Amino acid sequence: MRIGVLAMQGAYKEHINILRQLGIEAIDLRYKEEFENIEGIIIPGGESTSIGKLIKILDIYDVLKDKVLEGMPILGTCAGMIVLAKKIHNQENTHIATMDIEVIRNGYGRQLGSFNTNESVRYIGENIPMVFIRAPYIKSVGKDVEILSVVDDKIVAAKQDNMLVTSFHPELTNNTNVHEYFVKMIKDRQ
Ligand code: GLN
């Protein structure tokens, strides 16, 4: 199994390191052709506007969206969650807009919006360490979306078919549960 981590901007190296730690082959994803040799995609945290622009500049918008619509498993963390959302609160433009969620960017405030906590995530585990950095949260979900975790009345993890998203950064902790669950999603599809 090989997973591609979108390597435009943000915390992609950390995702690659966790996958390799789990014995999974992981590659930087930058070019169209690379989408043909992978079984799963991760969009990391970073800055969603920059990631969204680079996806277009590097001409991978269509292939990325097509793969997700075809059912390839995808994990979006933090900015990656924003890239997948069909609706971004108070913002006109969206990015690949495949997941039926509305997100609020910088939902915890811009400056003091970074904190850590431990909470449970359905299917993934209890006491999962969560690192929030100017994180978005999910304001509302469509009927096909399953809510996996709520922290302080805010939805911070959800799943819709092949799409798994978290507001927090699982790649910035030593806990590998989120990635293990994502690997299971890929295996279940094969
Ligand atoms: N605030 C960023 C954005 O709106 C996301 C932050 C992150 O990925 N840590 O894109």
Short mmCIF file of C-alpha atoms and ligand atoms in Angstrom, two decimals:
data_model
loop_
_atom_site.label_atom_id
_atom_site.label_comp_id
_atom_site.label_asym_id
_atom_site.label_seq_id
_atom_site.Cartn_x
_atom_site.Cartn_y
_atom_site.Cartn_z
CA MET A 1 0.00 0.00 0.00
CA ARG A 2 1.22 3.44 -0.85
CA ILE A 3 -0.18 6.71 0.48
CA GLY A 4 0.45 10.11 -1.07
CA VAL A 5 0.71 13.15 1.18
CA LEU A 6 -0.11 16.40 -0.59
CA ALA A 7 3.18 18.27 -0.34
CA MET A 8 2.27 21.80 -1.32
CA GLN A 9 2.68 23.52 2.01
CA GLY A 10 2.26 22.75 5.71
CA ALA A 11 2.94 19.72 7.91
CA TYR A 12 3.32 17.03 5.25
CA LYS A 13 6.67 15.64 6.43
CA GLU A 14 5.17 14.78 9.80
CA HIS A 15 2.44 12.69 8.15
CA ILE A 16 5.05 10.90 6.05
CA ASN A 17 7.06 10.13 9.18
CA ILE A 18 4.08 8.62 11.00
CA LEU A 19 3.13 6.48 8.00
CA ARG A 20 6.70 5.19 7.67
CA GLN A 21 6.70 4.44 11.39
CA LEU A 22 3.67 2.23 10.70
CA GLY A 23 5.56 0.48 7.90
CA ILE A 24 3.49 2.14 5.16
CA GLU A 25 5.08 3.46 2.01
CA ALA A 26 4.47 7.21 1.81
CA ILE A 27 5.33 9.70 -0.93
CA ASP A 28 5.17 13.46 -1.42
CA LEU A 29 2.32 14.24 -3.79
CA ARG A 30 2.99 17.13 -6.15
CA TYR A 31 2.35 16.00 -9.70
CA LYS A 32 -0.67 14.63 -11.53
CA GLU A 33 1.06 11.43 -12.58
CA GLU A 34 1.72 10.49 -8.96
CA PHE A 35 -2.00 10.02 -8.30
CA GLU A 36 -1.95 6.85 -10.41
CA ASN A 37 0.32 4.94 -8.04
CA ILE A 38 -1.32 5.51 -4.67
CA GLU A 39 -4.17 3.98 -2.71
CA GLY A 40 -4.85 6.86 -0.29
CA ILE A 41 -4.33 10.61 0.05
CA ILE A 42 -3.58 12.87 3.01
CA ILE A 43 -4.07 16.64 2.92
CA PRO A 44 -2.07 18.06 5.83
CA GLY A 45 -2.55 21.11 8.02
CA GLY A 46 -1.04 24.40 7.00
CA GLU A 47 -2.83 27.29 5.38
CA SER A 48 -5.87 26.33 3.35
CA THR A 49 -5.83 29.36 1.04
CA SER A 50 -2.23 28.62 0.04
CA ILE A 51 -2.87 24.90 -0.37
CA GLY A 52 -5.95 25.67 -2.47
CA LYS A 53 -4.02 28.04 -4.74
CA LEU A 54 -1.11 25.63 -5.18
CA ILE A 55 -3.45 22.78 -6.09
CA LYS A 56 -4.62 24.93 -9.00
CA ILE A 57 -1.22 26.31 -9.99
CA LEU A 58 0.26 22.80 -10.09
CA ASP A 59 -2.76 21.61 -12.06
CA ILE A 60 -3.80 18.81 -9.73
CA TYR A 61 -7.23 20.20 -8.79
CA ASP A 62 -9.12 17.92 -11.21
CA VAL A 63 -7.22 14.72 -10.53
CA LEU A 64 -7.48 15.25 -6.77
CA LYS A 65 -11.21 15.89 -6.89
CA ASP A 66 -11.81 12.98 -9.30
CA LYS A 67 -9.93 10.51 -7.09
CA VAL A 68 -11.94 11.56 -4.05
CA LEU A 69 -15.22 11.31 -5.97
CA GLU A 70 -14.18 7.87 -7.24
CA GLY A 71 -13.87 6.75 -3.62
CA MET A 72 -10.16 6.87 -2.89
CA PRO A 73 -9.73 7.20 0.90
CA ILE A 74 -8.59 10.65 1.97
CA LEU A 75 -7.61 12.09 5.33
CA GLY A 76 -7.76 15.88 5.77
CA THR A 77 -6.28 17.39 8.92
CA CYS A 78 -6.89 21.00 9.93
CA ALA A 79 -6.35 23.03 6.72
CA GLY A 80 -6.90 19.70 4.90
CA MET A 81 -10.38 19.56 6.38
CA ILE A 82 -11.08 23.06 5.02
CA VAL A 83 -9.88 22.00 1.57
CA LEU A 84 -12.46 19.17 1.55
CA ALA A 85 -15.41 21.18 2.92
CA LYS A 86 -18.38 22.03 0.72
CA LYS A 87 -19.00 25.16 2.72
CA ILE A 88 -16.63 27.55 4.47
CA HIS A 89 -18.38 29.91 6.86
CA ASN A 90 -18.09 33.59 5.89
CA GLN A 91 -16.06 32.77 2.81
CA GLU A 92 -17.26 32.67 -0.77
CA ASN A 93 -14.78 30.35 -2.36
CA THR A 94 -14.26 26.70 -1.52
CA HIS A 95 -11.57 24.26 -2.65
CA ILE A 96 -12.31 20.70 -3.79
CA ALA A 97 -15.63 20.83 -1.91
CA THR A 98 -16.40 17.10 -1.79
CA MET A 99 -17.47 16.68 1.83
CA ASP A 100 -20.86 17.76 3.11
CA ILE A 101 -19.63 19.84 6.05
CA GLU A 102 -19.60 23.54 6.85
CA VAL A 103 -16.42 24.62 8.60
CA ILE A 104 -15.46 27.74 10.48
CA ARG A 105 -11.86 28.73 9.83
CA ASN A 106 -9.83 29.87 12.82
CA GLY A 107 -12.83 28.80 14.84
CA TYR A 108 -11.06 29.21 18.17
CA GLY A 109 -9.78 32.72 17.44
CA ARG A 110 -6.75 33.70 15.45
CA GLN A 111 -4.22 34.51 18.12
CA LEU A 112 -4.99 32.40 21.16
CA GLY A 113 -6.52 29.59 19.19
CA SER A 114 -3.82 26.99 19.84
CA PHE A 115 -4.21 24.38 22.56
CA ASN A 116 -3.86 20.67 23.33
CA THR A 117 -6.33 18.24 24.86
CA ASN A 118 -7.11 14.51 25.03
CA GLU A 119 -10.52 13.27 23.97
CA SER A 120 -12.14 10.23 22.46
CA VAL A 121 -12.81 9.73 18.77
CA ARG A 122 -15.30 7.12 17.61
CA TYR A 123 -13.63 4.07 15.96
CA ILE A 124 -10.21 5.59 16.67
CA GLY A 125 -9.83 5.48 20.43
CA GLU A 126 -10.20 7.11 23.80
CA ASN A 127 -7.83 9.69 25.17
CA ILE A 128 -6.50 10.67 21.75
CA PRO A 129 -4.02 13.57 22.02
CA MET A 130 -5.28 16.51 19.97
CA VAL A 131 -3.13 19.47 18.94
CA PHE A 132 -5.16 22.44 17.72
CA ILE A 133 -3.34 25.24 15.88
CA ARG A 134 -5.57 28.07 14.66
CA ALA A 135 -7.89 25.22 13.93
CA PRO A 136 -11.19 25.13 12.13
CA TYR A 137 -14.17 23.27 13.54
CA ILE A 138 -17.24 21.83 11.87
CA LYS A 139 -20.35 23.95 12.31
CA SER A 140 -22.81 21.56 10.68
CA VAL A 141 -22.87 18.30 8.74
CA GLY A 142 -25.04 16.82 6.00
CA LYS A 143 -27.01 13.62 6.46
CA ASP A 144 -24.30 11.32 5.10
CA VAL A 145 -21.67 12.59 7.48
CA GLU A 146 -20.91 10.74 10.71
CA ILE A 147 -19.68 12.84 13.61
CA LEU A 148 -16.73 11.11 15.31
CA SER A 149 -15.72 13.56 18.00
CA VAL A 150 -17.12 16.62 19.76
CA VAL A 151 -14.91 18.71 22.06
CA ASP A 152 -16.42 21.63 23.98
CA ASP A 153 -19.58 21.47 21.88
CA LYS A 154 -17.61 21.72 18.64
CA ILE A 155 -17.34 18.94 16.06
CA VAL A 156 -13.65 18.16 15.58
CA ALA A 157 -13.69 14.87 13.66
CA ALA A 158 -16.06 13.41 11.09
CA LYS A 159 -16.33 10.86 8.30
CA GLN A 160 -18.31 10.65 5.09
CA ASP A 161 -17.72 7.45 3.12
CA ASN A 162 -14.06 7.60 2.01
CA MET A 163 -13.38 11.00 3.61
CA LEU A 164 -12.03 11.36 7.15
CA VAL A 165 -11.31 14.80 8.65
CA THR A 166 -9.95 16.18 11.92
CA SER A 167 -9.69 19.76 13.18
CA PHE A 168 -6.59 18.78 15.09
CA HIS A 169 -3.14 17.59 13.98
CA PRO A 170 -2.69 13.86 14.71
CA GLU A 171 0.69 14.00 12.96
CA LEU A 172 2.13 16.31 15.61
CA THR A 173 1.73 13.75 18.42
CA ASN A 174 3.21 10.33 19.17
CA ASN A 175 -0.17 8.68 18.87
CA THR A 176 -0.69 6.78 15.62
CA ASN A 177 -4.36 5.77 16.05
CA VAL A 178 -5.80 8.19 13.47
CA HIS A 179 -3.32 7.02 10.83
CA GLU A 180 -3.91 3.37 11.72
CA TYR A 181 -7.63 3.87 11.26
CA PHE A 182 -7.03 5.60 7.92
CA VAL A 183 -4.86 2.67 6.80
CA LYS A 184 -7.74 0.35 7.78
CA MET A 185 -10.12 2.40 5.59
CA ILE A 186 -7.77 1.81 2.66
CA LYS A 187 -7.45 -1.94 3.39
CA ASP A 188 -11.22 -2.29 3.69
CA ARG A 189 -11.62 -0.78 0.24
CA GLN A 190 -9.08 -3.10 -1.41
N1 GLN B 1 -6.04 28.42 10.05
C1 GLN B 1 -5.59 27.61 8.96
C2 GLN B 1 -6.47 27.83 7.72
O1 GLN B 1 -7.48 28.45 7.81
C3 GLN B 1 -5.55 26.15 9.33
C4 GLN B 1 -4.56 25.94 10.45
C5 GLN B 1 -3.88 24.61 10.44
O2 GLN B 1 -3.93 23.85 9.49
N2 GLN B 1 -3.16 24.36 11.52
O3 GLN B 1 -6.15 27.37 6.69
#
